[in-house]
Coordinates of C-alpha atoms in Angstrom, one line a residue:
Chain A
X1 CA 107.4 41.2 -12.1
X2 CA 107.8 42.2 -8.4
X3 CA 109.9 39.7 -6.4
X4 CA 109.8 39.2 -2.7
X5 CA 113.0 37.6 -1.1
X6 CA 112.8 35.7 2.2
X7 CA 115.6 33.6 3.9
X8 CA 114.8 29.9 3.6
X9 CA 115.2 29.4 7.3
X10 CA 115.5 31.0 10.6
X11 CA 116.4 29.3 13.9
X12 CA 115.9 30.6 17.4
X13 CA 115.9 29.3 21.0
X14 CA 112.6 29.4 23.0
X15 CA 112.2 32.7 24.8
X16 CA 114.3 34.4 22.2
X17 CA 113.3 36.9 19.5
X18 CA 112.9 35.7 15.8
X19 CA 113.2 38.1 12.9
X20 CA 112.0 37.1 9.6
X21 CA 112.7 39.5 6.6
X22 CA 111.0 40.0 3.3
X23 CA 113.0 42.1 0.8
X24 CA 111.7 43.9 -2.1
X25 CA 112.3 47.0 -4.3
X26 CA 111.0 49.9 -2.2
X27 CA 108.8 47.6 -0.3
X28 CA 108.3 50.3 2.3
X29 CA 105.9 52.0 -0.2
X30 CA 103.6 48.9 -0.2
X31 CA 101.4 47.2 2.2
X32 CA 102.7 43.7 3.4
X33 CA 100.9 40.9 5.0
X34 CA 102.3 37.9 6.8
X35 CA 100.9 34.3 7.0
X36 CA 101.9 31.5 9.3
X37 CA 101.5 27.9 7.9
X38 CA 102.0 24.8 10.0
X39 CA 102.4 21.3 8.3
X40 CA 99.2 20.0 6.7
X41 CA 97.2 23.2 7.5
X42 CA 96.0 26.2 5.5
X43 CA 97.9 29.4 6.0
X44 CA 96.8 31.8 8.8
X45 CA 97.1 35.6 8.7
X46 CA 99.2 36.9 11.5
X47 CA 100.0 40.5 10.4
X48 CA 98.3 42.8 7.9
X49 CA 98.9 46.2 6.5
X50 CA 102.5 46.0 7.7
X51 CA 101.8 46.2 11.6
X52 CA 98.2 45.3 12.3
X53 CA 97.5 42.1 14.2
X54 CA 94.1 40.1 13.7
X55 CA 92.2 39.2 16.6
X56 CA 93.5 36.1 18.3
X57 CA 97.0 36.7 17.3
X58 CA 99.3 37.1 20.3
X59 CA 100.9 40.4 20.9
X60 CA 104.1 38.7 20.5
X61 CA 103.7 38.9 16.9
X62 CA 104.6 42.3 15.3
X63 CA 105.5 43.8 11.9
X64 CA 107.5 46.7 10.3
X65 CA 108.2 47.9 6.9
X66 CA 110.7 50.4 5.6
X67 CA 112.9 50.9 2.7
X68 CA 113.6 47.7 1.0
X69 CA 112.7 45.3 3.9
X70 CA 109.7 44.2 5.7
X71 CA 110.2 42.4 9.0
X72 CA 108.0 40.0 11.0
X73 CA 109.2 39.9 14.6
X74 CA 108.2 37.2 17.1
X75 CA 109.0 37.9 20.6
X76 CA 109.4 35.2 23.4
X77 CA 109.4 32.5 20.8
X78 CA 107.5 29.4 21.8
X79 CA 107.7 25.9 20.5
X80 CA 104.2 26.3 18.9
X81 CA 105.6 29.1 16.7
X82 CA 107.5 26.7 14.6
X83 CA 106.1 27.0 11.1
X84 CA 106.6 28.3 7.7
X85 CA 106.0 32.1 7.4
X86 CA 105.2 33.8 4.1
X87 CA 105.1 37.6 3.2
X88 CA 102.7 38.9 0.6
X89 CA 101.7 42.1 -1.1
X90 CA 99.5 43.4 -3.8
X91 CA 101.6 44.6 -6.9
X92 CA 99.5 47.5 -8.1
X93 CA 101.5 47.8 -11.4
X94 CA 100.3 44.4 -12.6
X95 CA 97.2 44.0 -10.3
X96 CA 98.7 40.8 -9.1
X97 CA 99.2 39.3 -5.7
X98 CA 102.8 38.2 -4.7
X99 CA 104.1 35.8 -2.2
X100 CA 107.6 35.5 -0.8
X101 CA 109.3 32.2 -1.0
X102 CA 108.7 31.4 2.6
X103 CA 110.8 31.0 5.8
X104 CA 110.9 28.0 8.0
X105 CA 111.2 29.0 11.5
X106 CA 112.7 26.3 13.7
X107 CA 112.6 26.6 17.5
X108 CA 115.7 24.9 18.9
Chain B
X1 CA 80.9 31.3 11.9
X2 CA 82.8 32.5 8.9
X3 CA 84.1 29.5 6.8
X4 CA 85.2 28.4 3.4
X5 CA 84.7 24.6 2.7
X6 CA 86.3 23.1 -0.3
X7 CA 85.5 20.1 -2.3
X8 CA 87.5 16.8 -1.8
X9 CA 90.7 15.6 -3.3
X10 CA 91.0 14.7 -7.0
X11 CA 93.2 12.5 -9.0
X12 CA 93.4 13.4 -12.8
X13 CA 95.4 12.3 -15.8
X14 CA 97.5 14.6 -17.8
X15 CA 95.5 16.7 -20.2
X16 CA 92.3 16.5 -18.3
X17 CA 90.6 19.3 -16.4
X18 CA 89.8 19.6 -12.7
X19 CA 87.1 21.8 -11.0
X20 CA 87.3 22.7 -7.4
X21 CA 84.7 24.2 -5.4
X22 CA 84.7 26.6 -2.4
X23 CA 81.4 27.1 -0.5
X24 CA 81.3 30.2 1.7
X25 CA 79.2 30.6 4.8
X26 CA 78.8 33.0 7.7
X27 CA 79.0 36.2 5.8
X28 CA 77.5 37.9 2.7
X29 CA 78.9 36.0 -0.2
X30 CA 78.7 38.7 -2.8
X31 CA 80.4 41.4 -0.6
X32 CA 84.0 40.1 -0.7
X33 CA 86.3 39.0 -3.5
X34 CA 87.5 35.3 -3.5
X35 CA 91.1 34.4 -4.5
X36 CA 92.7 31.1 -5.5
X37 CA 96.2 30.2 -4.3
X38 CA 98.1 26.9 -4.9
X39 CA 100.9 25.2 -3.2
X40 CA 103.0 22.4 -4.9
X41 CA 104.4 19.7 -2.5
X42 CA 107.2 21.1 -0.4
X43 CA 106.8 24.5 -2.2
X44 CA 105.6 28.0 -1.5
X45 CA 102.3 29.8 -2.1
X46 CA 101.4 30.8 -5.6
X47 CA 98.5 33.3 -6.4
X48 CA 96.3 32.1 -9.3
X49 CA 93.6 34.7 -9.6
X50 CA 90.5 36.2 -8.1
X51 CA 86.8 36.6 -8.8
X52 CA 84.3 39.1 -7.8
X53 CA 81.4 37.0 -6.5
X54 CA 79.0 40.0 -7.1
X55 CA 79.5 40.6 -10.8
X56 CA 81.5 37.6 -11.7
X57 CA 84.5 39.6 -13.1
X58 CA 87.9 37.8 -12.9
X59 CA 91.6 38.6 -13.0
X60 CA 94.1 35.7 -13.5
X61 CA 97.8 35.6 -13.0
X62 CA 99.6 35.6 -16.3
X63 CA 101.0 32.1 -15.7
X64 CA 97.5 30.6 -15.8
X65 CA 95.9 32.8 -18.4
X66 CA 94.1 30.5 -20.9
X67 CA 94.1 27.5 -18.7
X68 CA 92.1 28.7 -15.5
X69 CA 88.4 29.7 -15.2
X70 CA 86.8 31.0 -12.1
X71 CA 83.2 31.2 -11.8
X72 CA 80.6 31.6 -9.0
X73 CA 77.0 30.5 -8.0
X74 CA 75.4 33.1 -5.9
X75 CA 72.5 30.8 -5.2
X76 CA 74.7 28.4 -3.2
X77 CA 77.5 30.9 -2.2
X78 CA 80.0 28.8 -4.0
X79 CA 83.0 29.7 -6.2
X80 CA 84.6 27.3 -8.6
X81 CA 88.1 27.2 -10.1
X82 CA 88.6 25.0 -13.2
X83 CA 92.1 24.2 -14.4
X84 CA 92.6 22.7 -17.9
X85 CA 95.3 20.9 -19.8
X86 CA 96.6 19.5 -16.6
X87 CA 100.2 18.3 -16.3
X88 CA 102.3 16.8 -13.6
X89 CA 103.5 20.2 -12.3
X90 CA 99.9 21.1 -11.4
X91 CA 99.9 18.7 -8.6
X92 CA 99.4 20.9 -5.7
X93 CA 97.0 21.9 -2.8
X94 CA 94.5 24.5 -4.1
X95 CA 93.2 27.0 -1.6
X96 CA 90.4 29.6 -1.8
X97 CA 90.9 32.7 0.4
X98 CA 88.9 35.8 0.9
X99 CA 89.9 39.4 2.0
X100 CA 87.6 41.1 4.3
X101 CA 89.4 44.4 4.3
X102 CA 88.9 45.1 0.6
X103 CA 89.9 43.8 -2.9
X104 CA 93.7 44.5 -2.2
X105 CA 93.6 43.5 1.3
X106 CA 95.1 40.5 3.3
X107 CA 93.6 37.1 3.0
X108 CA 91.7 36.8 6.2
X109 CA 89.9 33.5 5.8
X110 CA 91.2 30.4 3.9
X111 CA 89.5 27.1 2.8
X112 CA 91.0 23.9 4.2
X113 CA 92.6 23.1 0.8
X114 CA 92.0 20.6 -1.9
X115 CA 94.7 18.2 -3.0
X116 CA 94.8 17.8 -6.8
X117 CA 97.1 15.0 -8.1
X118 CA 97.9 14.8 -11.8
X119 CA 99.4 11.4 -12.7
X120 CA 99.1 9.0 -15.5

């Protein structure tokens, strides 16, 4: 089965840039989505189809996907960005949806 | 507005079954697939399966095959997820979510989640 690997944690100071990676075999050939989840809340879509941003999501959130790594980039990080972030894709070979293990973003 | 409202928390004994509902509003219910995702305490997200509200066809993750059943009631715009032979490892928050950009698309809208506790 297709596996997505995320670092368990990323820490960044306010105003800096956070980069959260999602690794997978030739993930650049697939479409990756990203979700933000704050404690006690349902996940919220922040990036879809690698780079698209839903309405209401700040421009500070961006995504890229190439080779074996997809990346969620959060510029000018704010305290309110502290959350768990999950990558996700559709594994067409098995018609299954796969989530990465999640990355806890800590704003120092 | 578009929203998914799920049923309330459940406490079940091992071996029992649980049925969680997810009522859709604000959009055409039969036009978009519905997925179910669960999250054990302190753990990540796990995809369980999906249902096509239009025809009722389903696709389940291999892990849950034989234990999960997803159904829908178009008259009330509600989908149901039933999980049987519950064990302690099934203790989790269960979410419904729908992709507006197509069957394989991102999950745009999520329900608020339903906590299911399995305990003797």
